[in-house]
XYZ file of C-alpha atoms in Angstrom:
422
model
C -5.895 33.081 -3.008
C -3.067 33.659 -5.495
C -2.215 36.933 -3.784
C -2.168 35.312 -0.340
C -0.197 32.365 -1.689
C 2.461 34.720 -3.003
C 2.664 36.333 0.443
C 3.128 32.834 1.835
C 5.883 31.948 -0.639
C 7.721 35.176 0.174
C 7.419 34.592 3.933
C 9.354 32.382 6.333
C 6.316 30.224 6.939
C 3.214 30.773 9.027
C 1.906 30.322 12.528
C -1.378 30.343 14.422
C 0.363 30.691 17.805
C 1.318 34.216 18.902
C 3.717 32.761 21.477
C 5.930 31.091 18.891
C 5.544 33.441 15.930
C 8.880 34.285 14.329
C 9.968 37.364 12.441
C 9.092 37.079 8.770
C 6.164 34.711 9.250
C 2.479 35.100 8.397
C 0.047 34.920 11.326
C -3.435 33.450 10.965
C -5.804 34.811 13.617
C -7.840 31.660 14.282
C -10.846 32.029 16.579
C -10.959 28.889 18.742
C -12.969 27.716 21.718
C -10.524 29.122 24.288
C -8.574 31.818 22.449
C -9.253 34.256 19.646
C -6.113 34.936 17.644
C -7.391 38.385 16.725
C -6.631 39.584 20.249
C -2.917 39.050 19.576
C -2.675 41.005 16.324
C -0.671 43.881 17.806
C 1.619 41.479 19.651
C 2.558 39.546 16.511
C 3.139 42.791 14.588
C 5.659 43.764 17.254
C 7.296 40.335 16.871
C 7.828 40.915 13.161
C 4.943 39.110 11.453
C 4.882 40.156 7.803
C 1.141 39.678 7.314
C -1.779 38.928 9.626
C -4.789 37.131 8.171
C -7.996 38.226 9.935
C -11.764 37.915 9.517
C -12.746 40.583 12.062
C -12.518 44.057 10.504
C -12.096 45.629 13.956
C -8.508 44.349 13.944
C -7.508 45.870 10.622
C -3.993 47.333 10.817
C -3.453 48.827 7.384
C -1.481 46.766 4.878
C -0.226 44.528 7.686
C -3.574 42.709 7.753
C -5.279 40.621 5.101
C -9.061 40.411 5.525
C -10.909 37.191 4.625
C -14.359 35.761 5.339
C -13.113 33.070 7.729
C -9.496 32.568 8.756
C -9.780 28.829 9.415
C -11.452 28.185 6.087
C -8.818 30.366 4.420
C -6.014 28.395 6.104
C -7.512 25.160 4.787
C -7.887 26.511 1.258
C -4.351 27.863 1.269
C -3.078 24.458 2.404
C -4.995 22.717 -0.375
C -3.633 25.211 -2.912
C -0.062 24.554 -1.727
C -0.591 20.794 -1.843
C -1.785 21.014 -5.452
C 1.476 22.704 -6.437
C 3.324 19.583 -5.248
C 3.191 16.853 -7.876
C 4.117 14.067 -5.463
C 2.534 11.001 -3.881
C 0.403 11.979 -0.883
C -0.423 9.122 1.496
C -3.383 9.631 3.820
C -3.480 7.498 6.981
C -6.395 7.071 9.356
C -7.742 4.375 11.689
C -8.976 3.831 15.225
C -5.644 2.568 16.583
C -2.014 2.698 15.545
C -2.127 5.428 12.927
C 0.648 7.552 14.463
C 3.025 4.616 14.945
C 2.243 3.391 11.423
C 2.899 6.870 10.055
C 6.253 7.049 11.841
C 7.298 3.594 10.634
C 6.383 4.410 7.038
C 8.264 7.697 7.375
C 11.533 6.082 8.449
C 11.204 3.400 5.771
C 10.501 5.764 2.870
C 13.171 8.171 4.099
C 15.745 5.585 3.043
C 15.050 6.592 -0.584
C 13.041 9.823 -0.567
C 12.705 13.272 0.971
C 9.606 12.659 3.072
C 7.427 15.253 4.784
C 5.000 13.962 7.381
C 2.589 14.982 10.116
C 4.386 16.127 13.261
C 3.160 14.470 16.443
C -0.603 14.173 16.168
C -1.357 17.239 14.016
C -4.150 15.274 12.415
C -7.286 17.435 12.634
C -8.902 20.300 10.690
C -6.117 22.651 11.826
C -3.204 20.224 12.070
C -3.599 18.836 8.544
C -3.462 22.296 6.896
C -0.442 23.258 9.011
C 1.297 20.024 8.012
C 0.660 20.663 4.322
C 1.839 24.268 4.518
C 5.048 23.145 6.201
C 5.846 20.863 3.265
C 9.013 22.018 1.472
C 8.962 22.343 -2.294
C 11.581 19.626 -2.640
C 9.463 17.041 -0.769
C 9.120 13.823 -2.758
C 6.428 12.111 -0.656
C 3.901 13.475 1.859
C 2.430 11.362 4.662
C -0.662 12.955 6.198
C -2.245 11.502 9.328
C -5.984 12.122 9.702
C -8.030 11.748 12.863
C -11.761 12.073 13.352
C -14.472 11.693 15.978
C -17.495 12.518 13.818
C -18.871 11.555 10.432
C -17.644 13.511 7.379
C -14.427 14.672 9.067
C -12.149 12.273 7.167
C -13.798 13.297 3.910
C -13.196 16.977 4.754
C -9.535 16.314 5.580
C -9.128 14.353 2.347
C -10.612 17.288 0.441
C -7.913 19.522 1.952
C -4.980 17.124 1.500
C -6.077 15.403 -1.735
C -4.289 12.108 -1.031
C -3.710 9.813 -3.985
C -2.775 6.908 -1.705
C -4.700 5.804 1.374
C -4.414 3.438 4.334
C -6.783 2.643 7.205
C -4.992 0.837 10.032
C -8.156 -0.677 11.546
C -11.641 0.204 12.761
C -12.318 -0.166 16.484
C -14.449 1.230 19.289
C -12.912 4.701 19.429
C -14.838 7.994 19.716
C -18.190 6.185 19.893
C -19.667 9.231 21.604
C -18.973 11.406 18.575
C -19.740 8.879 15.850
C -22.843 7.516 17.586
C -22.331 3.824 16.816
C -19.763 1.280 15.647
C -21.472 1.260 12.241
C -20.901 4.998 11.978
C -17.242 4.550 12.961
C -16.850 2.171 10.018
C -18.671 4.602 7.738
C -16.567 7.524 8.981
C -13.156 5.847 8.685
C -13.905 4.389 5.237
C -14.641 7.860 3.910
C -10.953 7.716 2.988
C -11.536 4.668 0.793
C -14.360 6.396 -1.033
C -12.282 9.546 -1.546
C -9.322 7.566 -2.930
C -11.674 5.675 -5.245
C -13.060 8.930 -6.666
C -9.512 10.231 -7.086
C -8.565 6.998 -8.907
C -5.782 6.485 -6.411
C -4.340 3.451 -4.623
C -5.422 1.842 -1.333
C -3.149 -0.242 0.911
C -5.036 -2.629 3.179
C -4.733 -5.521 5.604
C -6.416 -8.376 3.747
C -6.902 -10.280 7.037
C -9.141 -7.516 8.385
C -12.710 -8.428 7.458
C -14.123 -4.965 8.097
C -11.593 -3.287 5.829
C -11.796 -5.844 3.020
C -15.595 -5.730 3.069
C -15.544 -1.960 2.572
C -13.022 -1.774 -0.263
C -14.509 0.157 -3.186
C -14.996 -1.530 -6.544
C -12.785 -0.748 -9.543
C -10.043 0.744 -7.379
C -6.363 -0.182 -7.192
C -6.181 -1.999 -3.838
C -2.852 -3.428 -2.655
C -2.941 -6.015 0.169
C -0.114 -6.162 2.701
C 2.884 -7.774 0.966
C 4.294 -9.798 3.864
C 3.837 -13.481 3.010
C 7.576 -13.980 3.540
C 7.583 -12.374 7.027
C 7.026 -14.305 10.265
C 6.533 -12.474 13.579
C 7.690 -13.571 17.035
C 5.977 -12.493 20.289
C 8.031 -14.223 22.978
C 10.494 -11.353 23.391
C 10.043 -8.062 25.278
C 9.615 -6.453 21.875
C 8.404 -7.731 18.516
C 10.819 -9.539 16.243
C 10.272 -10.763 12.720
C 11.969 -13.213 10.373
C 12.551 -12.865 6.669
C 11.738 -16.517 5.965
C 13.304 -16.474 2.494
C 16.690 -15.352 3.861
C 16.188 -16.965 7.285
C 17.276 -13.745 8.975
C 15.745 -12.269 12.130
C 15.214 -8.576 12.876
C 14.424 -7.132 16.295
C 12.272 -4.054 16.798
C 11.948 -1.706 19.752
C 8.154 -1.920 19.615
C 6.124 -3.713 22.250
C 2.733 -5.233 21.531
C 1.077 -7.765 19.241
C -0.959 -4.921 17.780
C 2.183 -3.428 16.222
C 2.486 -6.358 13.814
C 0.033 -4.855 11.347
C 1.682 -1.437 11.715
C 5.003 -2.996 10.702
C 3.327 -4.920 7.877
C 1.955 -1.652 6.509
C 5.407 -0.056 6.558
C 6.995 -3.060 4.805
C 4.243 -3.087 2.166
C 4.497 0.608 1.353
C 8.296 0.489 1.366
C 8.232 -2.354 -1.133
C 5.596 -0.618 -3.259
C 7.832 2.437 -3.540
C 10.879 0.289 -4.406
C 12.806 0.618 -1.142
C 15.172 -2.349 -0.771
C 14.150 -4.928 1.829
C 17.467 -4.514 3.616
C 16.810 -0.784 4.030
C 13.195 -1.372 5.077
C 14.150 -3.844 7.794
C 17.048 -1.712 9.033
C 14.735 1.311 9.323
C 12.184 -0.671 11.335
C 14.881 -2.107 13.598
C 16.278 1.355 14.299
C 12.906 3.020 14.973
C 12.505 4.092 18.608
C 8.887 4.706 19.716
C 8.071 7.974 21.467
C 5.082 9.957 22.729
C 3.856 7.288 25.212
C 3.276 4.732 22.473
C 4.527 1.144 22.911
C 7.542 2.262 24.934
C 9.502 -0.025 27.254
C 11.031 1.719 30.270
C 13.093 0.191 33.069
C 12.854 2.103 36.351
C 13.615 1.136 39.963
C 13.500 -2.585 39.255
C 10.197 -2.441 37.353
C 9.645 -2.819 33.597
C 6.967 -0.390 32.436
C 5.122 -0.665 29.156
C 4.155 2.943 28.569
C 1.290 2.838 26.084
C -0.640 5.695 27.609
C -1.176 8.136 24.768
C -4.802 7.093 24.416
C -7.182 4.210 25.015
C -10.410 2.679 23.777
C -11.882 -0.807 24.314
C -10.165 -2.228 21.226
C -6.678 -0.932 22.010
C -7.040 -1.710 25.717
C -7.746 -5.389 25.077
C -4.878 -5.654 22.593
C -2.439 -4.114 25.087
C -3.612 -6.467 27.838
C -3.319 -9.466 25.511
C 0.194 -8.378 24.535
C 1.266 -8.197 28.166
C 0.003 -11.730 28.733
C 2.369 -12.876 25.966
C 5.269 -11.135 27.707
C 7.958 -13.531 28.916
C 8.006 -12.545 32.592
C 5.962 -14.271 35.291
C 4.882 -11.264 37.361
C 2.545 -8.978 35.433
C 0.578 -5.930 36.609
C -1.960 -3.544 35.116
C -2.324 0.149 35.859
C -5.131 1.257 33.571
C -7.144 4.458 33.389
C -10.568 5.446 32.141
C -11.405 5.329 28.429
C -13.137 8.480 27.190
C -15.710 9.334 24.496
C -17.608 6.045 24.790
C -21.103 7.512 25.027
C -23.993 6.067 26.989
C -22.439 2.575 27.151
C -19.288 3.813 28.890
C -19.803 1.917 32.166
C -20.765 -1.294 30.361
C -17.653 -1.051 28.188
C -15.449 -0.550 31.249
C -17.077 -3.577 32.886
C -16.319 -5.567 29.749
C -12.634 -4.705 30.130
C -12.714 -5.871 33.755
C -14.310 -9.170 32.729
C -11.537 -9.546 30.144
C -8.908 -8.868 32.814
C -10.508 -11.413 35.161
C -9.683 -14.165 32.687
C -5.953 -13.829 33.375
C -3.669 -14.159 36.386
C -2.192 -10.841 37.585
C 0.176 -9.878 40.356
C -1.821 -6.678 40.807
C -4.516 -4.683 38.969
C -4.856 -0.964 39.694
C -7.696 1.063 38.179
C -7.655 4.847 37.787
C -10.655 7.110 37.169
C -14.345 7.386 38.076
C -15.573 5.208 35.194
C -13.464 2.232 36.191
C -14.333 2.922 39.847
C -18.034 2.613 39.003
C -17.495 -0.497 36.879
C -15.312 -2.026 39.613
C -18.150 -2.432 42.109
C -18.689 -6.010 40.951
C -14.970 -6.884 40.822
C -13.070 -5.459 43.796
C -9.784 -4.385 42.229
C -7.712 -1.539 43.708
C -9.204 1.718 42.387
C -8.280 5.414 42.516
C -10.283 8.435 41.406
C -7.363 9.987 39.517
C -3.662 9.604 38.806
C -2.616 12.075 41.486
C -4.290 9.958 44.188
C -2.398 6.931 42.911
C 0.848 8.912 42.888
C 0.418 9.615 46.593
C 0.348 5.878 47.338
C 2.744 4.730 44.671
C 5.784 4.522 46.901
C 4.247 1.649 48.841
C 2.655 0.041 45.800
C 5.866 0.097 43.755
C 7.543 -2.023 46.445
C 4.775 -4.609 45.988
C 5.282 -4.785 42.222
C 9.084 -4.746 42.243
C 10.412 -7.081 39.549
C 7.125 -7.037 37.649
C 6.218 -5.922 34.153
C 3.565 -3.202 34.356
C 1.249 -1.921 31.632
C 0.394 1.803 31.817
C -2.661 2.433 29.662
C -5.438 5.038 29.647
C -7.015 7.881 27.727
C -4.963 11.043 27.249
C -6.797 13.047 29.913
C -5.897 10.464 32.586
C -2.155 11.239 32.217
C -1.216 7.770 33.437
C 2.337 8.223 32.161
C 2.991 10.933 34.779
C 3.057 8.181 37.380
C 6.663 7.391 36.469
C 7.792 10.819 35.327
C 10.047 12.831 37.655
């Protein structure tokens, strides 16, 4: 490992993608479900890779290759080794909903005082976490590592790689039930972070109004509740606003949705914990612009779209719908797509969403996907098999919802956001 680590330090970074490898980088030949990186060994040599890490001897190319037992395992161990050279706070973030937005908010807040390195996009799995760690510069002062999971023990494995000494779970909801097997297992899986932080004698930040999280806090561990008793949130605007009640000053955010309150509370709490001035914290949150189909407000052709279509599960779907009902406009519409990875109860859970929708008054409800289509038999809303079918009719439909506020929500594979993309 020391020898490989020295190669890494002398390189210009590393890559697992032969298409984007740059001269002077190390290439890890990862064998995935669709592609085997070993097949691109000669290509990356031609592109100037300084060293290729392989586990298949058939691809040995003299001193250009570095043979290991398993390239993925080696990548993870190298990432852990690099992390341990960095004597800095490492904050691990997981949760069923909101972890990426929370990560981004904490990033902009802490960046007011520190050099912060954080997970890019949603690089939050067994490959993304190592790549994030290995991209951390030596002058980083704080690392923020997002961790996702859809099975038991995955958060614990990611914590073992990243060794966080601070941890935060945004919430625990009905996400990835198919992989976890039950809601109880989701709780057990997400709180693996708590148990890791406790063993590491680290610090946990938590929402003390969340019963599930407070119930699962480990004993004899430094646990910091959200420090926001002086903050009051307002929901009657297109986006969230909050008031510093001690100074009687209001701040406006660019984030839509009631559910973003706790994400903002987490960012304020961690900013305050790390001694960032309130003025800087609030300015950072005000300036933050959401991206990646998360809580975005878009005006197009006389329609206000709430693009919250990165992913969906029953918990986040209900929160998004509830948030739209608190929106100030009279005409409200839903365009919602199937929720994936819900296991054997998937139709029942989609029906539950439709019952929830039926409790409100809508200008129009449009369902997308075979799961909602099946659940819709007892309700009679407009339904399409996929987003492309809806696109074909959307010219006429958009005229019917002109002037409305429209929620776009669905699991990633539904690509609901493409409905309004040119």
